[in-house]
Tab-separated table of C-alpha atoms in Angstrom:
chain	number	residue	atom	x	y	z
A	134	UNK	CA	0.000	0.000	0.000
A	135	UNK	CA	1.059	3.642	-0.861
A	136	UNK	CA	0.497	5.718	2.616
A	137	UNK	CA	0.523	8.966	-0.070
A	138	UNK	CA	-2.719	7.588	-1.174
A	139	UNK	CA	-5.921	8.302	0.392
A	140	UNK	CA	-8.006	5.647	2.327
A	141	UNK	CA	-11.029	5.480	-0.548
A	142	UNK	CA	-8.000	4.874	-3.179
A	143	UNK	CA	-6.327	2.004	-1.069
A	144	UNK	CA	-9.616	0.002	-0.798
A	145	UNK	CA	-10.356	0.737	-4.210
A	146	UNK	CA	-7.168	-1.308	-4.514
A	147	UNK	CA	-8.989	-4.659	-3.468
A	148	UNK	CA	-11.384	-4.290	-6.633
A	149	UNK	CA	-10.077	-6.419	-9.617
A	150	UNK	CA	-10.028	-4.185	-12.830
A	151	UNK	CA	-8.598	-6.343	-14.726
A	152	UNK	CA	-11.759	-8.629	-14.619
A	153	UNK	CA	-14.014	-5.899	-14.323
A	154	UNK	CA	-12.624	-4.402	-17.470
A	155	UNK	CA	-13.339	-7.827	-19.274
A	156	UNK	CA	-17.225	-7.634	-17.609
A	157	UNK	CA	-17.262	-3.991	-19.270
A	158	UNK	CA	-16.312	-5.617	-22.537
A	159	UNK	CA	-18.370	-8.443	-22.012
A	160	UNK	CA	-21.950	-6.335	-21.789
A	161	UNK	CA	-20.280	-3.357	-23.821
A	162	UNK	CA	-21.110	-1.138	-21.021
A	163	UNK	CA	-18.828	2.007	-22.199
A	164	UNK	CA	-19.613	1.904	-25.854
A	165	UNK	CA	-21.710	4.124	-27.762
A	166	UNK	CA	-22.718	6.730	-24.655
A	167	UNK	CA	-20.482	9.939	-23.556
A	168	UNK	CA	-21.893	9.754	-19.953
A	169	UNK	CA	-19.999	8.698	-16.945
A	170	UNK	CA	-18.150	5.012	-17.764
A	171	UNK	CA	-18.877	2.148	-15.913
A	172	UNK	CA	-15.630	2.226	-13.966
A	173	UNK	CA	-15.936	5.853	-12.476
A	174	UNK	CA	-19.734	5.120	-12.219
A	175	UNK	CA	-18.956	2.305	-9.562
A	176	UNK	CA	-15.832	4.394	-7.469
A	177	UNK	CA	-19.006	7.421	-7.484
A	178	UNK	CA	-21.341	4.519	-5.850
A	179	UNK	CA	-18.878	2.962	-3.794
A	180	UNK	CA	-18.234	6.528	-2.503
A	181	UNK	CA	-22.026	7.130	-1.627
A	182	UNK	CA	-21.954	3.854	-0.003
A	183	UNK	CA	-19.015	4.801	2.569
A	184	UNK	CA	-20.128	8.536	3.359
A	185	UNK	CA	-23.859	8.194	3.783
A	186	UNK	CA	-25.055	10.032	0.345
A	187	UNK	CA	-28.418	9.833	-0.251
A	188	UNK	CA	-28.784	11.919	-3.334
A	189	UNK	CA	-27.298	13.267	-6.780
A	190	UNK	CA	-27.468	16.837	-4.774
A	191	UNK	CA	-26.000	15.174	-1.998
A	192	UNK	CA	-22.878	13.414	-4.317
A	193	UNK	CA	-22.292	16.248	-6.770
A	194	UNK	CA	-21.501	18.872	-3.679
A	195	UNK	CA	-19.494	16.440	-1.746
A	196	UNK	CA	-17.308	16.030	-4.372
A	197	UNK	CA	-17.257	18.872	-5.671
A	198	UNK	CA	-16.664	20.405	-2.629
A	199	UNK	CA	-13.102	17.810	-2.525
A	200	UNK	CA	-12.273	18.320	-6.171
A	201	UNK	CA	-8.555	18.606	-5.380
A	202	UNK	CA	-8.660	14.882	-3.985
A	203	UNK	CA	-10.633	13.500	-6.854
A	204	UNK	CA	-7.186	12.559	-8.794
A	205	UNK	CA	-6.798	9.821	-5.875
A	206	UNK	CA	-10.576	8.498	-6.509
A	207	UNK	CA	-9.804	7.965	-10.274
A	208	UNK	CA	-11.924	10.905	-11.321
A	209	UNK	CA	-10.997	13.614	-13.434
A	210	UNK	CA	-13.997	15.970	-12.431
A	211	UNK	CA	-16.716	15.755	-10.163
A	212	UNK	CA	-19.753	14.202	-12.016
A	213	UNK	CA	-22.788	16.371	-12.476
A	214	UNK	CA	-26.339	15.473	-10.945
A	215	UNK	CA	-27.485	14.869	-14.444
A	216	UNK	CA	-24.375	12.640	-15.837
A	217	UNK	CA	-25.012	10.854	-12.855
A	218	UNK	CA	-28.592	10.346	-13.574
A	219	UNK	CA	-28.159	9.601	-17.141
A	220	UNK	CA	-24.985	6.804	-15.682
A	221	UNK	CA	-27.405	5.111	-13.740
A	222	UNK	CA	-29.909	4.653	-16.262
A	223	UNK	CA	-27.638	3.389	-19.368
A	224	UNK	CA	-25.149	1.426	-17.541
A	225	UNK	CA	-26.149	-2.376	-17.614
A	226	UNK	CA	-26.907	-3.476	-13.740
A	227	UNK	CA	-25.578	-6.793	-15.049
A	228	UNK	CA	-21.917	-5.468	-15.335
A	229	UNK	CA	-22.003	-4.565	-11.665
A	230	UNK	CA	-23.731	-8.151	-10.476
A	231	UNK	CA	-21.094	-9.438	-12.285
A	232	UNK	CA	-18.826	-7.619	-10.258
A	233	UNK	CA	-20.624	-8.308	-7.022
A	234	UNK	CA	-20.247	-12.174	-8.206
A	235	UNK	CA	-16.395	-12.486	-8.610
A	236	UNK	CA	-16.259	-10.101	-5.507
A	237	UNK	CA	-18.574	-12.546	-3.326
A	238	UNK	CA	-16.247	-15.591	-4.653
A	239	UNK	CA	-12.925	-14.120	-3.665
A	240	UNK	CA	-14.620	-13.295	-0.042
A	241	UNK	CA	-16.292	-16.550	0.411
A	242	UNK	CA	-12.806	-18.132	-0.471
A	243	UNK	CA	-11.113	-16.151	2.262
A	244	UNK	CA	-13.358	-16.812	4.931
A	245	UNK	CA	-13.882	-21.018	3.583
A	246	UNK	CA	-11.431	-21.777	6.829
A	247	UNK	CA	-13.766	-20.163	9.487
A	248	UNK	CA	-16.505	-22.982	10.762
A	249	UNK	CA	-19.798	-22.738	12.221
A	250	UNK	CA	-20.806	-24.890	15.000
A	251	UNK	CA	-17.603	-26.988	14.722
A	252	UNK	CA	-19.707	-28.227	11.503
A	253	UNK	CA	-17.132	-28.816	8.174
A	254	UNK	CA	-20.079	-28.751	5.473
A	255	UNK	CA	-21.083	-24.826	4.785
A	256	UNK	CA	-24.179	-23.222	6.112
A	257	UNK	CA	-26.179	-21.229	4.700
A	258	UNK	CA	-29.392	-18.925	6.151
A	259	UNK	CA	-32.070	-18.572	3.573
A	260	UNK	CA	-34.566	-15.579	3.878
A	261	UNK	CA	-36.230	-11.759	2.239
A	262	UNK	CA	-36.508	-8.299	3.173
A	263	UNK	CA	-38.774	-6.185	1.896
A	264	UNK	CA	-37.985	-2.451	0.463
A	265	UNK	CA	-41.138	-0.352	0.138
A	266	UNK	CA	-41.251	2.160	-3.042
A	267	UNK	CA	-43.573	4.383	-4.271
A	268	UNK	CA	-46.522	2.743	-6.588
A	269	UNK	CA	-46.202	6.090	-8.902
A	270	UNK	CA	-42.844	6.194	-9.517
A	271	UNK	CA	-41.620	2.532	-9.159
A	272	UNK	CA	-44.133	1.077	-11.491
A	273	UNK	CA	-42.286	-1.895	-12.382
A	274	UNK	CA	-42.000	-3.397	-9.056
A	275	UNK	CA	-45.832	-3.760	-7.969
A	276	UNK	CA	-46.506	-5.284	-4.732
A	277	UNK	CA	-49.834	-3.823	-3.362
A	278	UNK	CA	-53.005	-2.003	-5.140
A	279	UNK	CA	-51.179	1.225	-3.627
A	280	UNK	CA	-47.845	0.472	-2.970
A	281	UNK	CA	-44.645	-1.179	-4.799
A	282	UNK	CA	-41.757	-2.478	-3.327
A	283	UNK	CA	-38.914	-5.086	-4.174
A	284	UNK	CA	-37.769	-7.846	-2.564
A	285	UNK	CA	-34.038	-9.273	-1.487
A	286	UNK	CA	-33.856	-12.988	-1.349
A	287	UNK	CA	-30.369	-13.688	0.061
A	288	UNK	CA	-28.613	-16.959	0.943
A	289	UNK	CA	-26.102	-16.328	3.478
A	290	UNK	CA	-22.612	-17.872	3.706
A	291	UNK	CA	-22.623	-17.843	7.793
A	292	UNK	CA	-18.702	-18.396	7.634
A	293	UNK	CA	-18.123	-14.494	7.647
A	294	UNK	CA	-22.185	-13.149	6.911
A	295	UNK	CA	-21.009	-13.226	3.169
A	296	UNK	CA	-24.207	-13.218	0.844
A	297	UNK	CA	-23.527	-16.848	-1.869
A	298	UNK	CA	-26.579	-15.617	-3.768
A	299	UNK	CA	-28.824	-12.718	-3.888
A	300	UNK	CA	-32.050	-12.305	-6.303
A	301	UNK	CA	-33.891	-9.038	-6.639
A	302	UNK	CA	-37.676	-9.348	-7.316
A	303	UNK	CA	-40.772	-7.200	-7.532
A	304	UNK	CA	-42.803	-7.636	-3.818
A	305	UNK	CA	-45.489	-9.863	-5.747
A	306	UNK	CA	-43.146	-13.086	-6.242
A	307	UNK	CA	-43.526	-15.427	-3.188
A	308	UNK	CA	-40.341	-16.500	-0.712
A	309	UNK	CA	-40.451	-20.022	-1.577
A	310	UNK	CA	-40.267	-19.675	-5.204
A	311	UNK	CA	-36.721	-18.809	-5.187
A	312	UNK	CA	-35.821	-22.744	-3.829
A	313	UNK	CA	-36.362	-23.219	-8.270
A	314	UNK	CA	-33.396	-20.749	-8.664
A	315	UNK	CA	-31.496	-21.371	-5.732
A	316	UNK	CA	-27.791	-22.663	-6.433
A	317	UNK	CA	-28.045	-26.124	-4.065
A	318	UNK	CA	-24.443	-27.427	-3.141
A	319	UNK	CA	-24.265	-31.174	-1.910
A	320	UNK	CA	-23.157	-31.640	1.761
A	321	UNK	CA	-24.269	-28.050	2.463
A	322	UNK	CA	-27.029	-27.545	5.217
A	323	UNK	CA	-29.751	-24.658	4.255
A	324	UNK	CA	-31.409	-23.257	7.244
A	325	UNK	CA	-34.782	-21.769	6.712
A	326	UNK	CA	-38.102	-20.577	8.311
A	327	UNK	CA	-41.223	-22.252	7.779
A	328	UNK	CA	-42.148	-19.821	4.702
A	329	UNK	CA	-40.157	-22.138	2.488
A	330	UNK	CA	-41.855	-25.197	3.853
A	331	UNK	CA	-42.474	-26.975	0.280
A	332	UNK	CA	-42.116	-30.693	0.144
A	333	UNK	CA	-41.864	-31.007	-3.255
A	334	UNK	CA	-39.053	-28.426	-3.669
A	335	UNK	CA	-37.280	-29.803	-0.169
A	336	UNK	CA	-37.290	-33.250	-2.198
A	337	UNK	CA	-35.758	-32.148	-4.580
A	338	UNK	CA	-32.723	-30.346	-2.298
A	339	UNK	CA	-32.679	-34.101	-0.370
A	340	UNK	CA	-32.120	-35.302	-3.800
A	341	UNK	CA	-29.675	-33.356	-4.661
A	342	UNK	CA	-27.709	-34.117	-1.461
A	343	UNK	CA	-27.818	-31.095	0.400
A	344	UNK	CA	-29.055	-30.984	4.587
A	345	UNK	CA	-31.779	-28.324	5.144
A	346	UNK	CA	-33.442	-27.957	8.600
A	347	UNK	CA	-37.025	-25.928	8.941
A	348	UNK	CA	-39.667	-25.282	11.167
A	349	UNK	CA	-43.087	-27.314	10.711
A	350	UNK	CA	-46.034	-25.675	10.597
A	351	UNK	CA	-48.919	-26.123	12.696
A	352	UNK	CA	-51.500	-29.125	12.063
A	353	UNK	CA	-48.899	-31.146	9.740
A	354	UNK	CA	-50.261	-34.628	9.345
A	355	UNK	CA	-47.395	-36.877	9.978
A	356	UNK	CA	-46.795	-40.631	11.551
A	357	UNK	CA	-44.279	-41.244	13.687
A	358	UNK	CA	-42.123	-44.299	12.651
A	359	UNK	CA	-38.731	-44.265	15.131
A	360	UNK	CA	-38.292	-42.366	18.053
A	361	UNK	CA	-34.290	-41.876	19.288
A	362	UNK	CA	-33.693	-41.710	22.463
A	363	UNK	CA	-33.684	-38.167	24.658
A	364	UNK	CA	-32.389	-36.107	27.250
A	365	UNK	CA	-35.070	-33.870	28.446
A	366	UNK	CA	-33.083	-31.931	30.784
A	367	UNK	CA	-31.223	-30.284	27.151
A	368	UNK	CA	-34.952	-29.235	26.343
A	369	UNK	CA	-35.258	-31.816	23.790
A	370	UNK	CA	-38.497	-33.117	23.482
A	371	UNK	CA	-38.694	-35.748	20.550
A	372	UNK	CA	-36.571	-36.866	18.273
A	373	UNK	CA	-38.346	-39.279	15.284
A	374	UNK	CA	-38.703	-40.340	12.314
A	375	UNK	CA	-42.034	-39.801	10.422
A	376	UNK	CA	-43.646	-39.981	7.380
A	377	UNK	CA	-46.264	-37.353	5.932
A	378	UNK	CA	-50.045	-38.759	5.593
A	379	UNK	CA	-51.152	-36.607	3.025
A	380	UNK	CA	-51.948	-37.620	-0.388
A	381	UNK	CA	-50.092	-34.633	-2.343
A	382	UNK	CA	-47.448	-34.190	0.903
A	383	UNK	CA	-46.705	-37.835	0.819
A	384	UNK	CA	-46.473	-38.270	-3.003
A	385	UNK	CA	-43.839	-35.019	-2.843
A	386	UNK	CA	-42.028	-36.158	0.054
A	387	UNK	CA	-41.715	-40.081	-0.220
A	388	UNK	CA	-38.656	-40.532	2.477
A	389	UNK	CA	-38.733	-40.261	6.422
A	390	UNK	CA	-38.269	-36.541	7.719
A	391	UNK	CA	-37.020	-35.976	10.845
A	392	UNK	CA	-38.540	-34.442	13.375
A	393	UNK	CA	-37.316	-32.570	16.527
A	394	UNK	CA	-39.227	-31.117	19.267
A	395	UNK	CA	-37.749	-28.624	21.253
A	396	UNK	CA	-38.512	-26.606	24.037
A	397	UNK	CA	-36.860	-23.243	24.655
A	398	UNK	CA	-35.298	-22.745	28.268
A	399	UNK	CA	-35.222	-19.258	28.329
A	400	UNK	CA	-38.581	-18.849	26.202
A	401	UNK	CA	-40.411	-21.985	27.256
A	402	UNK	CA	-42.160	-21.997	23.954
A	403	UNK	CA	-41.941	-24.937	22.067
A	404	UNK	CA	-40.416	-25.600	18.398
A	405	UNK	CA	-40.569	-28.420	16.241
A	406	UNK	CA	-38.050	-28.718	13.326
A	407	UNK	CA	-38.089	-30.242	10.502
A	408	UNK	CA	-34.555	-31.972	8.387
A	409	UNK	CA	-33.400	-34.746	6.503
A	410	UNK	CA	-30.136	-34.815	8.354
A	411	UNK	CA	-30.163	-38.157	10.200
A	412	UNK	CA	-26.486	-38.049	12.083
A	413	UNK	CA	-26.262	-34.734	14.044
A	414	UNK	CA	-27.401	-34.433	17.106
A	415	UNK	CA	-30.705	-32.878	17.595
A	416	UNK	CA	-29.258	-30.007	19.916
A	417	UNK	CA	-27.322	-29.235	16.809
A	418	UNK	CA	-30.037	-28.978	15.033
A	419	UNK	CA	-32.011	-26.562	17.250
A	420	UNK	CA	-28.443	-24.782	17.188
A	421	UNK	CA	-28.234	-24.429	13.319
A	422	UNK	CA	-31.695	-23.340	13.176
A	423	UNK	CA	-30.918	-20.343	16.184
A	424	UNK	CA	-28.183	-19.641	13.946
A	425	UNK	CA	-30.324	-18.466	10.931
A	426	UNK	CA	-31.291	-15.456	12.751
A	427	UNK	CA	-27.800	-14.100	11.259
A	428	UNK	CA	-29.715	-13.166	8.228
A	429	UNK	CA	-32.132	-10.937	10.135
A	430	UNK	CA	-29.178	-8.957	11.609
A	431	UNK	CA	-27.946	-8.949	8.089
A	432	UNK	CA	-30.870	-7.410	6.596
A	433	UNK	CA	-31.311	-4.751	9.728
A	434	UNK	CA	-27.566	-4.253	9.083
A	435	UNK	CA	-27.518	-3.527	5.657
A	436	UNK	CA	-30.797	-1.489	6.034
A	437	UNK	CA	-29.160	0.798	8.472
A	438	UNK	CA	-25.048	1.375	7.333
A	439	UNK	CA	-25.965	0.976	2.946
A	440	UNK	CA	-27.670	2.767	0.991
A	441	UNK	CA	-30.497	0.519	-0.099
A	442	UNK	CA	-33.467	2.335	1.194
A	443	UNK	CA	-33.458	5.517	-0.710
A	444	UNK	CA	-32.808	5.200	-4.399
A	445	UNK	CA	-30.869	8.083	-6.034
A	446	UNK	CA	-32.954	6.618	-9.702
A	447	UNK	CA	-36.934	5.578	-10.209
A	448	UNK	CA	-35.954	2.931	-13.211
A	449	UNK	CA	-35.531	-0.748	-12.828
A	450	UNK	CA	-31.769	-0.518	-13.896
A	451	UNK	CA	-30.976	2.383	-11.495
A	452	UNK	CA	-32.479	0.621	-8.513
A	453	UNK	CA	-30.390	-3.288	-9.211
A	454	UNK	CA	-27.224	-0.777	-10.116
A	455	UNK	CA	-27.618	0.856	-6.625
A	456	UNK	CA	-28.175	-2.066	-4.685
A	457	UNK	CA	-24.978	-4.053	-6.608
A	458	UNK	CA	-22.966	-1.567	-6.018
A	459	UNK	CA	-24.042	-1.561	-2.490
A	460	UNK	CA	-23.493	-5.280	-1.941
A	461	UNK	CA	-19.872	-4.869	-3.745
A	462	UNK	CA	-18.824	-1.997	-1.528
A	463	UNK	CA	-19.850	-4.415	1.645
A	464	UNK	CA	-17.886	-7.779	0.514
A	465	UNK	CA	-15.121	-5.434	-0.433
A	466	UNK	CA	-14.848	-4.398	2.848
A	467	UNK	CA	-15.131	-7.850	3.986
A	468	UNK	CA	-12.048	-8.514	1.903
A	469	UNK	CA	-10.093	-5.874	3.125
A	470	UNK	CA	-10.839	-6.783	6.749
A	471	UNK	CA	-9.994	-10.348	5.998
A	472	UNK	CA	-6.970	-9.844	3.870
A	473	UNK	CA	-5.355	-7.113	5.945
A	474	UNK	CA	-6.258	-9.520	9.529
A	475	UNK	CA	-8.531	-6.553	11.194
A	476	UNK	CA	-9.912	-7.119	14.575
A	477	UNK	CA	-11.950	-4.254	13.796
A	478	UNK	CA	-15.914	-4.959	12.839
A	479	UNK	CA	-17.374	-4.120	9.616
A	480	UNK	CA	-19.462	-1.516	11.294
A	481	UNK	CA	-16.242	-0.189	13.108
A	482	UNK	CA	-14.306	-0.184	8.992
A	483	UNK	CA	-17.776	1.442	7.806
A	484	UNK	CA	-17.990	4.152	10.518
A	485	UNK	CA	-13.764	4.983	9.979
A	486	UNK	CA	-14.129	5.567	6.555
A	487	UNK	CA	-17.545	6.822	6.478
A	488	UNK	CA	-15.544	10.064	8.020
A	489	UNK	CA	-11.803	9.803	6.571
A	490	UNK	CA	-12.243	8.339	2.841
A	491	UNK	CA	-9.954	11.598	1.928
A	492	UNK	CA	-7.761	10.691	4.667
A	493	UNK	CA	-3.645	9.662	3.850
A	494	UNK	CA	-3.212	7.134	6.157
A	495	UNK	CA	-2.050	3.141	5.735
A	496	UNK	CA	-5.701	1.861	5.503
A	497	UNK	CA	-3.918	-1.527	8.091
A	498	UNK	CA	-3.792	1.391	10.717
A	499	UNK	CA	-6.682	3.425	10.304
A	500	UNK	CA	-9.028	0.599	10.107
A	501	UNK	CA	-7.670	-1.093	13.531
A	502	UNK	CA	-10.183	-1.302	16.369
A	503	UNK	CA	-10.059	1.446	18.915
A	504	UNK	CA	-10.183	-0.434	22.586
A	505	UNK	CA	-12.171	2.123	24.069
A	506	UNK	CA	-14.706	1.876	20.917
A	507	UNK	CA	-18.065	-0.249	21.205
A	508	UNK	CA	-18.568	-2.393	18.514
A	509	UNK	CA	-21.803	-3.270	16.704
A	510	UNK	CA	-24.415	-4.590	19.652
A	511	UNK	CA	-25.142	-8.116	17.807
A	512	UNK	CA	-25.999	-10.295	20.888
A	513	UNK	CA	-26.587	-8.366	23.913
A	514	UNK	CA	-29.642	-6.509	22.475
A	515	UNK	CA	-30.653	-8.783	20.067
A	516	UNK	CA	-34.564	-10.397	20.225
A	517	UNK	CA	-34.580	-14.108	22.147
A	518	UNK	CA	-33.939	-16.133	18.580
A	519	UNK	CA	-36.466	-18.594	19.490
A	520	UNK	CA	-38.733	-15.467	20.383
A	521	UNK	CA	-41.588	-15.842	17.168
């Protein structure tokens, strides 16, 4: 690292243009327009991302007010509102997925060492948030007779809260269609809520090797078939075998499910899960299922320190450019913490450079963990997880 360079131009370092070059090239995002390129369209979003910009006002004076430092961003002049405008409506959102993709590869290969619950397979925490929009100006996303809105479906890698797969949908398309689309990887355990609860769909997942472990929902006809021996005192209830007595349940799901009743201490309320994972113990279970609440503090996490909530464009390509760009800056980040061996949080890196991007310090240094800082409250203030 250059310490002459700013902060925002060291972590800029981390992106590969090489291969984002070849995704330009690949969608032929810079030819035949004179607006902003893809390149300096990204280091503008990226930018937004880290200080808290919420609109093309809000950008233009910011850096126009820091024009001298723009050399070190990779910008030759500060980008007007309407270049800005006219960038986020003719750039393909496909060259910045694409970017988000190789990003999220290089991030999930960097974390691949970390484990969760001593387990080797991956886990993953399926689930969707909801962004509201305006009906009259976000017309292509309909959700409501008076509202729009679009939907995040996200499968998190919990080895480092890294999203494997994200999908962007209008507010009409239901949670559990995305199992058709979902990338399934054998050995892998998928952790869901009850929402997804499809046993045709969950077949096919069994079939294709992979572990998943739900909640049942209430009144599911089932018959019990083995029952493994318990230790009540752990709060396990049951733990069976069964097979499903309905006619269209039984046809979709053909094979034994297993079934695991447990009882909250703290709570006292009562869960019963659903898996096809025969060999780990069923306080492991309950334990993988607890640990899906990681995507909720994703979502509230994302929600509160990106800029996904307030769209600087109305068009379908503006919005999926935003929110790529968005989910690039926060794996980058990732990387850097990883790569660089930060004790510092991703909220602590966020909050640094969310007030020193202009800064000419070794990013290493800057980004290290103050002791007398408070981190991110994650599990001190949380909701109980088995609190539904």
């Amino acid at each position: 690292m250059n310490v002459g360079k700013t902060l925002f131009a060291q972590v800029m370092e981390f992106v590969p243009w090489k291969t984002f070059g070849r995704i330009i090239d690949r969608y032929k995002g810079d030819a035949g327009t004179r607006t902003l390129d893809c390149a300096d369209l990204f280091r503008v979003m990226a930018f937004a991302q880290l200080t808290w910009r919420e609109s093309l006002r809000d950008i233009e004076v910011c850096l126009a007010s820091n024009q001298t430092k723009l050399f070190h961003m990779g910008l030759k002049a500060p980008p007007a509102r309407s270049t800005l405008a006219d960038a986020l409506n003719q750039r393909d959102w496909r060259i910045y997925h694409a970017l988000a993709q190789r990003l999220i590869v290089r991030a999930r290969g960097l974390y691949a060492q970390d484990s969760v619950l001593d387990l080797d397979a991956s886990v993953y925490a399926l689930d969707a948030t909801t962004i509201d929009l305006c009906l009259s100006l976000f017309e292509w996303a309909p959700f409501r007779s008076t509202k729009a809105a679009i939907k995040l479906h996200t499968l998190l890698d919990l080895r480092g809260a890294i999203p494997a797969f994200i999908h962007i949908s209008d507010g009409k398309l239901h949670d559990v269609n995305v199992l058709d689309i979902l990338p399934v990887e054998a050995g892998a355990f998928y952790v869901m809520d009850r929402g997804y609860l499809d046993f045709e769909r969950l077949y096919a997942m069994h079939q294709a090797g992979a572990f998943f472990v739900t909640r049942a929902k209430v009144g599911m006809d089932a018959r019990r078939v083995y029952s493994n021996p318990v230790d009540r005192t752990t709060g396990v209830i049951c733990d069976q075998r069964v097979m499903l007595n309905g006619f269209y349940s039984a046809k979709n799901y053909p094979d034994h499910l297993r079934r695991v009743r447990f009882k909250d201490p703290e709570s006292g309320k009562t869960l019963v899960f659903l898996t096809n994972n025969t060999t780990l113990p069923a306080l492991t279970i309950a334990a993988l299922y607890k640990s899906r609440w990681q995507v909720e503090l994703f979502f509230k996490w994302i929600k509160q320190h990106l800029r996904i909530k307030k769209f600087l464009g109305t068009s379908e390509n503006a919005v999926k450019t935003q929110i790529w760009c968005a989910v690039s800056t926060y794996v980058l980040i990732a990387i850097v913490k990883k790569e660089l061996h930060l004790d510092a949080s991703l909220y602590t890196c966020l909050q640094i450079l969310s007030v020193s991007v202009f800064e000419k310090t070794e990013v290493s240094c800057a980004l290290q963990a103050d002791a007398s800082q408070t981190n991110m409250p994650d599990a001190t203030n949380q909701l109980n997880l088995f609190d539904f």
